[in-house]
Each structure stands twice: as C-alpha cells, then as structure tokens.
Amino acid sequence: MLKVPDHQVAGHQGGHGQPGPLIDDSGRFYKPLQDDDRGAREAAFYTSFSSNTRVPDHIRRFFPVFHGTQLIEASDGSGQRPHLVLEDAVSGRSHPSVMDVKIGSRTWYPEASEDYIQRCFEKDRKSSGLCLGFRISGLQLYGSEEFELWKPERKLVQNLSADGVRVVLKKFVSSNSPIDPNLNPDCAFASSVYGGSSGILAQLLELKSWFEDQTIYHLNSCSVLMVYEKKKVLKGGSSDAEVKLIDFAHVTEGNGIIDHNFVGGLCSLIKFISEILTSPDECTTKVCLQNSDNKNEILTSSNECTTKVCL
Amino acid sequence: MLKVPDHQVAGHQGGHGQPGPLIDDSGRFYKPLQDDDRGAREAAFYTSFSSNTRVPDHIRRFFPVFHGTQLIEASDGSGQRPHLVLEDAVSGRSHPSVMDVKIGSRTWYPEASEDYIQRCFEKDRKSSGLCLGFRISGLQLYGSEEFELWKPERKLVQNLSADGVRVVLKKFVSSNSPIDPNLNPDCAFASSVYGGSSGILAQLLELKSWFEDQTIYHLNSCSVLMVYEKKKVLKGGSSDAEVKLIDFAHVTEGNGIIDHNFVGGLCSLIKFISEILTSPDECTTKVCLQNSDNKNEILTSSNECTTKVCL
C-alpha cells in the first residue's frame, strides 16, 4: 500500500543507508523523522502550526495538512520508525511539473550550533542563494511528449546564476521541449501558470503579505514548492497551479520579529516571476541541458542575456 | 564658514586622527572621501545615481542631493582633501530629533574581500542586525525642555534587543523626557511623526515599493536617517518628518536582482513602526537611561514586555 513517491525533486530521498519518504493511495505523504534535532523540530512545528489560531485560513492552505506522526516500516527496510503523516502536495496529479525553491539568502540562524552556522555560511556563499535570495533545490518538468521528463541534477540547479535561474523559470512554463538545447523556452504557459488571480504569482503575493506581518515563526531553510499539471495545460485546461511551503526542520520562534530573511528572498523570487510575465522575450538565452560534468558551463555573470547556459 | 555639524549621530566623526564631515550655512554637507575603496565607491555611486534616469523623482528625494566633489581643508587640519559635497539632511532644523538605522541583517556582500566578509559576519552576529534585519546606529533626541538632549552611546544602541529597539522607537516620538528612567514613553507624537500621508511610515512604504522592484543598486551597509523637528511638534505644528538614505560606501551593482537583504530589513523596520502606531501602549517597558557600563542591562529575551531596559 505504501510506495516511494514518483515526483520528489528535493529533500532527503531514500537509499544510501537512509530511509526516504513514502506515499499511500489516499493522498498522504509519510516523511521519516530525522534522528537528530531536526525531526523533533519539524514535528513540533507541525503540531504548533496546526493548532495555532493566529494563522488565517487563507494562509493555512499553503502548508501541507498534518495528520500527526505514525510508526511505520521505513522505506529502507531498517524497521519501524516514526514518520510525519502529511498531505501529499502532488497527490492526484498524473504529470505534475514541480519546482522546489529554497527561500532566503541565509539558511542558518542564530540559535543553531556554531558548526552548523559555519557549514551553512560556506554553502550559502557557493550556491545561488546569497546572490538571489533563493535557490532552486530541484525540479522535474514534463515536456509536450508523453514520456518526456526533465529532471536535472540538483547540484547543477542549486548553483545557477541569475540568468540560469531565469531560463529554468521560463522552461517551467514553456510548451517546447525542456531538453532540446536548441529551443528557447517559449513561455507559452506563463500566463496560465504564473499569472491570473489563482496563479503562482498571486499565491506568492498572498504569502508575502502574511510574511510581512507575521512574527510567530521564522522558516529558516524552508522551501516553496510550485506545482502545476502540465498535461491539463497542454490540452487547454486549467494549470491547477499551486504553491506549498515545505521543510520545517529549522523553524525557530519569531519572538515578535518578522522573518526578514524569508521576506527578502520571497520578494526576489516574485520579481523574477513578474519579469517573465511582463517581458517573457527579454532574454534569448541559449540553453543546453545534458547532465554531464563537462557540459557544466553555468553562467557566473548575471547581467548578460545572450549567453549559453548548460545544465 | 565651514563648521563641524551639530547633529551627526553615526558614521565617521572627526577626531582620533581622522577628518570628519563639515557643513556650511547654505545647507551643504562635506563628507571627506575615505582613502580606501570606500571613498571611490561612494563617489561613484553618487555620480551614477544623480544621472540615472531610471530612478523616479519621487524616489530621488530620499537621497541627498549630490553637488560633486571638492578639495577643501580637512576638519582635522591635515590639509586639503577631496570631499563629497552633499545636501545636509538636517539643514534648517533647530532641534532635529535624528535616528540612523542601518538596514539589512548582512552588511557584507559577495564582492567584498574575505577579511571584510569575516569581520562583518562576526559583527552582524553580535549586533541587533542579524535578529532584527536592521540596527540603530545612533540617535539624538530632544526632550520637551529647551536643552534636554538624549544622545546615547552608539555601542549601546547597536546591540539592543527587539524590546530595547521598541523602547527607543517609542521614545523617539514621545513628549515626556527621554532621559527620566521612571517615565514610560507616551508616544504622544507617534501619529504626527510616524503616521499620516507624509509621515515616516508612508515614506518607508514608498521606498519599500521601489526596492521590491529596482535591480540597479544593492545598498549594502546603507542607513535610513529619520528626522523630525521636535520643537515644532511640541508647539502643535507639523513634524516635518523626513526619511533620507545615507552612506553608500559599499553599494554594488544590482545586476538584475533586487536588494533582498535591504528589502527584508526595511520590512522589519516598517513592522516595528506600524506596531507603535497601532498599539502604542502594548509594552509597558521600564527604561533607565544612564550611559554607564554598570547600568547596561540590555534585554536579551525579545518577547518579554514588562522588563527593564537600561541604555
């Protein structure tokens, strides 16, 4: 009944001696509790959040529904283990295009250990996060053909320049093949996925308003998951675009201060997406997409528009 | 004709073997160019900014007018030296209450030297900046009596907790003595200084809208100067509240990315000020203000409201 999810693009996956998440047919996502503080902190966040009456309903929908914790057999066969039981953000979708964007130029926080702070500090400096205020942690993207799926290596998308990120955000809403290096993303679905009153931009703006005001939680190292149904859009239907916040293993108390690191990063992501909606043709960046190390020519200069980006 | 300014609350002051700024009677402020990169970078910023047609007029007014550079005798008698010639932000005011707030949880930037990055990283962690997204760099505050002036030591205000910052932001707009430790700030002038269509909050919100969109400059380590005319407010007149951005020695190019560090910090400052306007009486924090080391009981817990804050 439980199985490994098809559409996970970031976060801890199973294998390599660690259990991964599982899903069931009823739309639940089972996330193994991490052994260290992170597991306890994430469970504490979900418990606090799900009973917090200060969180308005129109914001609550951006967070996965929490169904408690449950002891189940771990995916790696290591025996029973506590799992968070959550709403599966991509449940019921057959061809979901998914992007995981970690928000914030800083993933560490004052309350963390010195060792953790130093590791994050160095990692943030090497990733896109410091410059952009966010970084793409992973994505999967269906093409127009039935079985065409683009799922680039995480380490490549995490370190993209501003131009590289622009290309990926455009490919996310384009009808032409994400894999063909000779095709510029046509942004054919930008208005139906990013735009409109229920599109991703509108949802991000709603979140932004709340984050400018709420001082309850600081969502350190948390991700925005952007999902839509590629198959439906290709047939002229609604995109069913949805934004979810995920990964709360490093949440700390806000103590009366807004999460300014999250707000800044979110504003930056909003600006990137707004630009695609207002001027989708501005950059004519050529993209090649082979996932091999010798093709890893990632842009470092970020204001050059007619350059080649290889993922 | 040139003299040392009366109302400087932060930044490099004269003495200790370095020249300080000077002012004249016509409303100009002469800032000595720093010898290292900083002087050249600040001059380059003012030159670029003053001729940049992409900066809208309603935003330009938040920046001091730039009148070029000029060789003048340095304030420390060390001979002629190039100075930036700027608009004096407090010119024409007899009793200006002034607060200098450095915006951003991070004062360093990727282009800086490794040594500079490490020094800022450590300093940011020790100041209020990391937690709050901004820090008070200095202030002066007139009382209701003619010659009552509160000008606390900079090192004390830079490291305030959230509650300490709240108290100072309230004292800034209160009619009762800023120095008397037994008086809670009455926030009598909150609505005329922070509120209203031309108050400080409205000006900060206007800046925020621009910073959410502009990708030309990253104003690393820049300050918001908040000024108003205490004497006029005491007599029932207008506060003449004004916001100016100052200190551009660490500006870098935006390269198509918003200044998310500045945006986040500005949003946090806006939230603090909004709260004073909506619930000025929420905290009944007791404050004592002697500038002596053994009275330096600054709050470290930030969500405790009925505590004593000593500056």
Coordinates of C-alpha atoms in Angstrom, one line a residue, chain A residues 105-106 108-110 114 117-118 121-122 125 129-133 162 166 208 212-215 218 253-258 260-261 263-265 267-268 271-272 275 302-303, chain B residues 105-106 108-110 114 117-118 121-122 125 129-133 162 166 208 212-215 218 253-258 260-261 263-265 267-268 271-272 275 302-303:
Chain A
S105 CA 19.9 34.2 1.3
R106 CA 20.8 32.7 4.7
W108 CA 21.5 29.3 9.2
Y109 CA 20.0 31.1 12.2
P110 CA 21.4 32.5 15.5
E114 CA 28.5 27.0 15.6
I117 CA 26.3 28.0 11.1
Q118 CA 29.8 27.7 9.6
F121 CA 27.6 30.1 5.7
E122 CA 30.0 28.4 3.3
R125 CA 28.1 31.6 -0.4
G129 CA 21.1 31.7 -2.5
L130 CA 23.3 34.5 -1.4
C131 CA 23.0 36.5 -4.6
L132 CA 19.4 35.7 -5.4
G133 CA 17.8 35.4 -2.0
A162 CA 20.6 34.8 -12.2
R166 CA 15.6 32.9 -15.4
K208 CA 4.3 37.8 1.1
E212 CA 5.5 41.0 6.2
D213 CA 3.2 40.9 9.2
Q214 CA 3.5 37.5 11.0
T215 CA 6.1 37.3 13.8
H218 CA 11.0 32.1 11.2
E253 CA 10.2 31.2 17.0
G254 CA 9.7 34.6 15.6
N255 CA 9.6 36.3 19.0
G256 CA 7.8 39.4 17.7
I257 CA 10.1 39.9 14.7
I258 CA 9.2 39.2 11.1
H260 CA 13.0 39.3 7.1
N261 CA 15.3 36.7 5.6
V263 CA 10.6 38.1 3.1
G264 CA 13.6 39.3 1.2
G265 CA 14.1 36.0 -0.7
C267 CA 10.4 39.3 -2.9
S268 CA 13.3 38.3 -5.1
K271 CA 10.4 39.8 -9.0
F272 CA 11.9 37.0 -11.3
E275 CA 9.5 39.8 -15.2
S302 CA 24.4 37.6 -14.1
N303 CA 23.5 40.6 -16.3
Chain B
S105 CA 20.8 41.6 8.5
R106 CA 24.0 41.3 6.5
W108 CA 28.9 42.3 3.8
Y109 CA 28.5 41.3 0.2
P110 CA 29.9 38.7 -2.2
E114 CA 37.5 37.8 2.6
I117 CA 33.4 39.5 5.0
Q118 CA 34.6 37.7 8.1
F121 CA 29.9 38.4 9.6
E122 CA 31.1 38.4 13.2
R125 CA 26.1 38.3 14.7
G129 CA 21.1 43.4 12.8
L130 CA 21.1 39.7 12.4
C131 CA 17.9 39.2 14.5
L132 CA 16.1 42.3 13.5
G133 CA 17.2 42.9 10.0
A162 CA 13.9 43.7 20.0
R166 CA 10.9 49.2 20.5
K208 CA 9.8 49.6 0.0
E212 CA 10.9 45.5 -4.3
D213 CA 11.3 46.4 -8.0
Q214 CA 14.6 48.1 -8.6
T215 CA 17.6 45.9 -9.6
H218 CA 22.4 46.9 -3.8
E253 CA 25.6 46.7 -8.8
G254 CA 22.2 45.0 -8.7
N255 CA 22.8 43.1 -11.9
G256 CA 19.1 42.4 -12.4
I257 CA 18.4 41.2 -8.8
I258 CA 16.6 43.1 -6.2
H260 CA 16.6 41.4 -1.0
N261 CA 18.8 42.0 2.1
V263 CA 14.0 44.8 1.4
G264 CA 13.9 42.3 4.3
G265 CA 15.4 44.7 6.8
C267 CA 10.1 45.4 6.0
S268 CA 11.2 44.5 9.6
K271 CA 6.7 46.3 11.1
F272 CA 8.2 47.8 14.3
E275 CA 3.1 48.3 15.7
S302 CA 12.9 39.7 23.0
N303 CA 9.3 38.6 23.7

